[in-house]
Amino acid sequence: MRELLKVGLWIEGQEIAAQTGQTFAVFDPGRGEVIASAARGDQADIHHAIEVARQAFNSPAWRSLTPHQRGRLLWKWARRIENEKDHLARLLSLENGKPLKQAYDEVGTTIRNFEYYAGWADKIHGRVVPVSEQVFDYIRQEPLGVVGHIIPWNYPLDIFARGVAPCLAVGNTIVAKPAEETPLSTLELARLAAEVGLPPGVVNIVTGFGQEAGATLASHPGIQALAFCGSVATGKQVLTAAAGCITPVVSLELGGKSPCIIFPDADVERAAEAAAWGICYNTGQSCGALSRLFVPRELYDTVVEKVRATMATIRVGYGPEDADMGPLVSEEQLERVLGYVGEGCREGAKLVFGGRRPDSDPLSRGYYIEPTLFGEAQPGMRIVEEEIFGPVLSILTFDSEEHAVELANASSYGLSAEIWTRDLSRAHRVAAQLDVSHVTVNGGGGFGVEAPFGGVKQSGFGREGGWESILQYSRVKNIWINLDTPSTN
């Protein structure tokens, strides 16, 4: 029997209980067992954390640091995370369910975020505006103040790091509310930040539920900006709450129903194999998951068979034991995905592979589902139109390049897309026509901390990554000095 972890809030550089003393259970989705008891923060705890962050923002311990010193702290944080990567990866795999290799990948991306923005800290410059010989006009790039972050459960470390690292590089302080499913690894990052010398109150973590802690953070007048990653429905609630205080929501990354287009001249076998593995990565629980696969009508049978055969090789199992695909994050998420599988069958799509919950031990105790492939899918079906957030791939056919682009763009979402072709002109042409913010050509991942990532349409707005994050977590101040002033001497 595993010993039950007990974790509190992280406020002002120390772990404390929620003011009510209440806690909630954290589950291992691979076994369906409680693994931890976490403090259930609410409105009072959010108020406390924001006040602490405000004081830290104004304190000499933080404000007097040079940009170079801030960058050094971020770099030290990265090194400390690297030293603890084994512990963090196993903890992440335990609470989220993702396979251990994927957990290590996420820890690596987390480290890279802090390294990258450590380098930016002393390169955030203002500029001079030429007006006239009588005027010296210049612009400063300044921190915002206290920034709130609402973190989802699918990539808790990566999404925490990609928002917090640029925030701190600029000179802000933060209050973060991790998802109730995955608070443990985020709290560990905060502990490591204290160990490398970040002043108390610069990084604060309030664990709890969205309707209590999250809603209070979104609507609080004490924050100067908010970043959110999650569902469209919750994102709309966050926007409404923040509007009451005219709080800028600088980053709102929501859902996706991303298309993958395989053109006739592509390496079809490689593309089909990549599509199968891609939808199963993180058990399909990725905003940018390529869940709509568009293939030429004449290649439909070939692609379906290759995807099916590849899915049959994917080992579903317990994340910490490093299977190819772990469980979904919760019982609720499992029921949601199974519901979409049933809906796809009722709508007339052909269930080619998977779609079932394993019914034998030990998998029957966790929130597992088989990799799932639908053929003969049609526009308008719910499995084609709506984000499922599970390992469910739908294959549709097209008759021409124009038809493929039309089908791919026929979505309320606009996060990412992928193109497979050997024709470089076609790659550029189609990429320019796709109504998304990120396009990958011929696989290879396509996401790096050095470049911006975000959505359009119902997928949200704002960008995380690259220089764009520095801009969105800072503000500009214009200073006009009249040089044509009579001397007082």
PDB file of C-alpha atoms in Angstrom, residues 130-285:
ATOM      1  CA  PRO A 130      12.461  60.342 -32.832  1.00  0.00           C
ATOM      2  CA  VAL A 131      10.100  63.303 -32.450  1.00  0.00           C
ATOM      3  CA  SER A 132      12.112  66.527 -32.754  1.00  0.00           C
ATOM      4  CA  GLU A 133      15.296  68.165 -31.536  1.00  0.00           C
ATOM      5  CA  GLN A 134      13.331  69.690 -28.657  1.00  0.00           C
ATOM      6  CA  VAL A 135      11.921  66.379 -27.401  1.00  0.00           C
ATOM      7  CA  PHE A 136      13.486  63.256 -25.952  1.00  0.00           C
ATOM      8  CA  ASP A 137      10.801  60.569 -26.210  1.00  0.00           C
ATOM      9  CA  TYR A 138      11.441  57.011 -25.083  1.00  0.00           C
ATOM     10  CA  ILE A 139       9.545  53.818 -24.297  1.00  0.00           C
ATOM     11  CA  ARG A 140      10.108  51.477 -21.363  1.00  0.00           C
ATOM     12  CA  GLN A 141       9.110  47.811 -21.271  1.00  0.00           C
ATOM     13  CA  GLU A 142       7.823  47.226 -17.724  1.00  0.00           C
ATOM     14  CA  PRO A 143       6.378  44.310 -15.729  1.00  0.00           C
ATOM     15  CA  LEU A 144       2.624  44.163 -15.212  1.00  0.00           C
ATOM     16  CA  GLY A 145       2.521  43.224 -11.525  1.00  0.00           C
ATOM     17  CA  VAL A 146       0.749  40.132 -10.205  1.00  0.00           C
ATOM     18  CA  VAL A 147      -0.203  37.658 -12.949  1.00  0.00           C
ATOM     19  CA  GLY A 148      -2.673  34.807 -12.426  1.00  0.00           C
ATOM     20  CA  HIS A 149      -2.194  31.455 -14.143  1.00  0.00           C
ATOM     21  CA  ILE A 150      -4.860  28.747 -14.381  1.00  0.00           C
ATOM     22  CA  ILE A 151      -3.109  25.520 -15.359  1.00  0.00           C
ATOM     23  CA  PRO A 152      -4.766  22.451 -16.967  1.00  0.00           C
ATOM     24  CA  TRP A 153      -4.075  18.810 -16.159  1.00  0.00           C
ATOM     25  CA  ASN A 154      -2.841  17.525 -19.513  1.00  0.00           C
ATOM     26  CA  TYR A 155       0.615  19.189 -19.450  1.00  0.00           C
ATOM     27  CA  PRO A 156       0.806  20.708 -15.965  1.00  0.00           C
ATOM     28  CA  LEU A 157       4.571  21.258 -15.803  1.00  0.00           C
ATOM     29  CA  ASP A 158       5.067  22.481 -19.362  1.00  0.00           C
ATOM     30  CA  ILE A 159       2.143  24.912 -19.315  1.00  0.00           C
ATOM     31  CA  PHE A 160       3.154  26.225 -15.888  1.00  0.00           C
ATOM     32  CA  ALA A 161       6.718  26.810 -17.084  1.00  0.00           C
ATOM     33  CA  ARG A 162       5.887  28.395 -20.442  1.00  0.00           C
ATOM     34  CA  GLY A 163       3.781  31.058 -18.699  1.00  0.00           C
ATOM     35  CA  VAL A 164       5.674  31.555 -15.449  1.00  0.00           C
ATOM     36  CA  ALA A 165       9.195  31.708 -16.924  1.00  0.00           C
ATOM     37  CA  PRO A 166       8.557  34.774 -19.150  1.00  0.00           C
ATOM     38  CA  CYS A 167       6.503  36.371 -16.375  1.00  0.00           C
ATOM     39  CA  LEU A 168       9.435  36.231 -13.994  1.00  0.00           C
ATOM     40  CA  ALA A 169      11.964  37.194 -16.669  1.00  0.00           C
ATOM     41  CA  VAL A 170      10.076  40.470 -17.087  1.00  0.00           C
ATOM     42  CA  GLY A 171       9.822  40.992 -13.301  1.00  0.00           C
ATOM     43  CA  ASN A 172       6.242  40.003 -12.458  1.00  0.00           C
ATOM     44  CA  THR A 173       5.111  37.830  -9.561  1.00  0.00           C
ATOM     45  CA  ILE A 174       2.571  35.030  -9.952  1.00  0.00           C
ATOM     46  CA  VAL A 175      -0.317  33.170  -8.373  1.00  0.00           C
ATOM     47  CA  ALA A 176      -1.060  29.839 -10.066  1.00  0.00           C
ATOM     48  CA  LYS A 177      -4.039  27.516  -9.668  1.00  0.00           C
ATOM     49  CA  PRO A 178      -3.183  24.032 -10.972  1.00  0.00           C
ATOM     50  CA  ALA A 179      -5.878  21.578 -11.999  1.00  0.00           C
ATOM     51  CA  GLU A 180      -7.224  19.559  -9.089  1.00  0.00           C
ATOM     52  CA  GLU A 181      -6.262  16.355 -10.920  1.00  0.00           C
ATOM     53  CA  THR A 182      -2.549  17.240 -11.085  1.00  0.00           C
ATOM     54  CA  PRO A 183      -1.400  19.552  -8.262  1.00  0.00           C
ATOM     55  CA  LEU A 184       1.548  17.503  -7.002  1.00  0.00           C
ATOM     56  CA  SER A 185       4.184  18.116  -9.676  1.00  0.00           C
ATOM     57  CA  THR A 186       3.425  21.855  -9.838  1.00  0.00           C
ATOM     58  CA  LEU A 187       3.898  22.184  -6.084  1.00  0.00           C
ATOM     59  CA  GLU A 188       7.259  20.457  -6.464  1.00  0.00           C
ATOM     60  CA  LEU A 189       8.352  23.117  -8.970  1.00  0.00           C
ATOM     61  CA  ALA A 190       7.487  25.845  -6.454  1.00  0.00           C
ATOM     62  CA  ARG A 191       9.509  24.093  -3.753  1.00  0.00           C
ATOM     63  CA  LEU A 192      12.514  23.928  -6.071  1.00  0.00           C
ATOM     64  CA  ALA A 193      12.138  27.643  -6.855  1.00  0.00           C
ATOM     65  CA  ALA A 194      12.494  28.454  -3.160  1.00  0.00           C
ATOM     66  CA  GLU A 195      15.564  26.233  -2.911  1.00  0.00           C
ATOM     67  CA  VAL A 196      17.416  28.215  -5.584  1.00  0.00           C
ATOM     68  CA  GLY A 197      16.679  31.543  -3.930  1.00  0.00           C
ATOM     69  CA  LEU A 198      13.579  33.055  -5.517  1.00  0.00           C
ATOM     70  CA  PRO A 199      12.311  35.547  -2.916  1.00  0.00           C
ATOM     71  CA  PRO A 200       9.261  34.416  -0.905  1.00  0.00           C
ATOM     72  CA  GLY A 201       5.977  35.464  -2.498  1.00  0.00           C
ATOM     73  CA  VAL A 202       7.244  35.641  -6.077  1.00  0.00           C
ATOM     74  CA  VAL A 203       5.772  32.206  -6.897  1.00  0.00           C
ATOM     75  CA  ASN A 204       2.548  31.150  -5.156  1.00  0.00           C
ATOM     76  CA  ILE A 205       0.427  28.037  -5.753  1.00  0.00           C
ATOM     77  CA  VAL A 206      -3.174  27.647  -4.577  1.00  0.00           C
ATOM     78  CA  THR A 207      -4.573  24.156  -5.088  1.00  0.00           C
ATOM     79  CA  GLY A 208      -8.310  23.608  -5.166  1.00  0.00           C
ATOM     80  CA  PHE A 209     -11.350  23.493  -7.423  1.00  0.00           C
ATOM     81  CA  GLY A 210     -12.155  25.721 -10.363  1.00  0.00           C
ATOM     82  CA  GLN A 211     -15.486  26.993  -9.065  1.00  0.00           C
ATOM     83  CA  GLU A 212     -13.828  28.124  -5.821  1.00  0.00           C
ATOM     84  CA  ALA A 213     -10.152  29.009  -6.244  1.00  0.00           C
ATOM     85  CA  GLY A 214     -10.114  29.357 -10.042  1.00  0.00           C
ATOM     86  CA  ALA A 215     -13.181  31.574 -10.284  1.00  0.00           C
ATOM     87  CA  THR A 216     -11.868  33.840  -7.528  1.00  0.00           C
ATOM     88  CA  LEU A 217      -8.495  34.203  -9.237  1.00  0.00           C
ATOM     89  CA  ALA A 218     -10.114  35.068 -12.574  1.00  0.00           C
ATOM     90  CA  SER A 219     -12.358  37.753 -11.066  1.00  0.00           C
ATOM     91  CA  HIS A 220      -9.916  39.238  -8.541  1.00  0.00           C
ATOM     92  CA  PRO A 221      -9.152  42.972  -8.844  1.00  0.00           C
ATOM     93  CA  GLY A 222      -5.680  42.411  -7.405  1.00  0.00           C
ATOM     94  CA  ILE A 223      -4.192  40.748 -10.482  1.00  0.00           C
ATOM     95  CA  GLN A 224      -2.939  42.734 -13.447  1.00  0.00           C
ATOM     96  CA  ALA A 225      -3.237  39.947 -16.033  1.00  0.00           C
ATOM     97  CA  LEU A 226      -4.471  36.385 -16.388  1.00  0.00           C
ATOM     98  CA  ALA A 227      -3.398  33.387 -18.476  1.00  0.00           C
ATOM     99  CA  PHE A 228      -5.729  30.429 -18.916  1.00  0.00           C
ATOM    100  CA  CYS A 229      -5.477  27.089 -20.692  1.00  0.00           C
ATOM    101  CA  GLY A 230      -8.483  24.778 -20.719  1.00  0.00           C
ATOM    102  CA  SER A 231     -11.857  24.129 -22.310  1.00  0.00           C
ATOM    103  CA  VAL A 232     -13.859  26.589 -24.403  1.00  0.00           C
ATOM    104  CA  ALA A 233     -16.741  26.590 -21.910  1.00  0.00           C
ATOM    105  CA  THR A 234     -14.498  27.407 -18.953  1.00  0.00           C
ATOM    106  CA  GLY A 235     -12.544  29.907 -21.030  1.00  0.00           C
ATOM    107  CA  LYS A 236     -15.721  31.883 -21.691  1.00  0.00           C
ATOM    108  CA  GLN A 237     -16.458  31.923 -17.953  1.00  0.00           C
ATOM    109  CA  VAL A 238     -12.924  33.149 -17.263  1.00  0.00           C
ATOM    110  CA  LEU A 239     -13.291  35.960 -19.806  1.00  0.00           C
ATOM    111  CA  THR A 240     -16.596  37.044 -18.283  1.00  0.00           C
ATOM    112  CA  ALA A 241     -15.161  37.000 -14.765  1.00  0.00           C
ATOM    113  CA  ALA A 242     -12.050  38.956 -15.744  1.00  0.00           C
ATOM    114  CA  ALA A 243     -14.103  41.551 -17.623  1.00  0.00           C
ATOM    115  CA  GLY A 244     -15.687  42.663 -14.356  1.00  0.00           C
ATOM    116  CA  CYS A 245     -12.332  44.056 -13.233  1.00  0.00           C
ATOM    117  CA  ILE A 246     -11.125  44.948 -16.748  1.00  0.00           C
ATOM    118  CA  THR A 247      -8.308  42.451 -16.193  1.00  0.00           C
ATOM    119  CA  PRO A 248      -6.450  41.647 -19.419  1.00  0.00           C
ATOM    120  CA  VAL A 249      -6.623  37.954 -20.285  1.00  0.00           C
ATOM    121  CA  VAL A 250      -3.317  37.920 -22.128  1.00  0.00           C
ATOM    122  CA  SER A 251      -3.386  34.249 -23.080  1.00  0.00           C
ATOM    123  CA  LEU A 252      -6.450  32.075 -23.599  1.00  0.00           C
ATOM    124  CA  GLU A 253      -5.584  28.691 -25.093  1.00  0.00           C
ATOM    125  CA  LEU A 254      -8.714  26.612 -25.540  1.00  0.00           C
ATOM    126  CA  GLY A 255      -9.738  23.524 -27.462  1.00  0.00           C
ATOM    127  CA  GLY A 256      -8.787  22.171 -30.824  1.00  0.00           C
ATOM    128  CA  LYS A 257      -9.982  19.819 -33.552  1.00  0.00           C
ATOM    129  CA  SER A 258      -6.810  19.871 -35.570  1.00  0.00           C
ATOM    130  CA  PRO A 259      -6.627  18.518 -39.130  1.00  0.00           C
ATOM    131  CA  CYS A 260      -3.923  16.365 -40.690  1.00  0.00           C
ATOM    132  CA  ILE A 261      -3.874  16.266 -44.500  1.00  0.00           C
ATOM    133  CA  ILE A 262      -2.047  13.506 -46.391  1.00  0.00           C
ATOM    134  CA  PHE A 263      -1.599  14.460 -50.053  1.00  0.00           C
ATOM    135  CA  PRO A 264      -1.122  11.829 -52.803  1.00  0.00           C
ATOM    136  CA  ASP A 265       2.588  12.605 -53.245  1.00  0.00           C
ATOM    137  CA  ALA A 266       3.391  12.124 -49.538  1.00  0.00           C
ATOM    138  CA  ASP A 267       5.209   9.263 -47.869  1.00  0.00           C
ATOM    139  CA  VAL A 268       1.825   7.713 -47.131  1.00  0.00           C
ATOM    140  CA  GLU A 269       3.018   4.859 -44.942  1.00  0.00           C
ATOM    141  CA  ARG A 270       5.075   7.156 -42.729  1.00  0.00           C
ATOM    142  CA  ALA A 271       2.248   9.706 -42.527  1.00  0.00           C
ATOM    143  CA  ALA A 272      -0.369   7.115 -41.560  1.00  0.00           C
ATOM    144  CA  GLU A 273       1.897   5.633 -38.903  1.00  0.00           C
ATOM    145  CA  ALA A 274       2.583   9.108 -37.495  1.00  0.00           C
ATOM    146  CA  ALA A 275      -1.155   9.848 -37.387  1.00  0.00           C
ATOM    147  CA  ALA A 276      -1.799   6.719 -35.311  1.00  0.00           C
ATOM    148  CA  TRP A 277       0.975   7.408 -32.830  1.00  0.00           C
ATOM    149  CA  GLY A 278       0.144  11.116 -32.712  1.00  0.00           C
ATOM    150  CA  ILE A 279      -3.480  10.699 -31.622  1.00  0.00           C
ATOM    151  CA  CYS A 280      -2.352   8.288 -28.894  1.00  0.00           C
ATOM    152  CA  TYR A 281       0.350  10.571 -27.490  1.00  0.00           C
ATOM    153  CA  ASN A 282      -0.720  11.659 -23.995  1.00  0.00           C
ATOM    154  CA  THR A 283      -3.795   9.469 -24.647  1.00  0.00           C
ATOM    155  CA  GLY A 284      -5.095  12.093 -27.064  1.00  0.00           C
ATOM    156  CA  GLN A 285      -5.371  14.640 -24.258  1.00  0.00           C
TER     157      GLN A 285
END
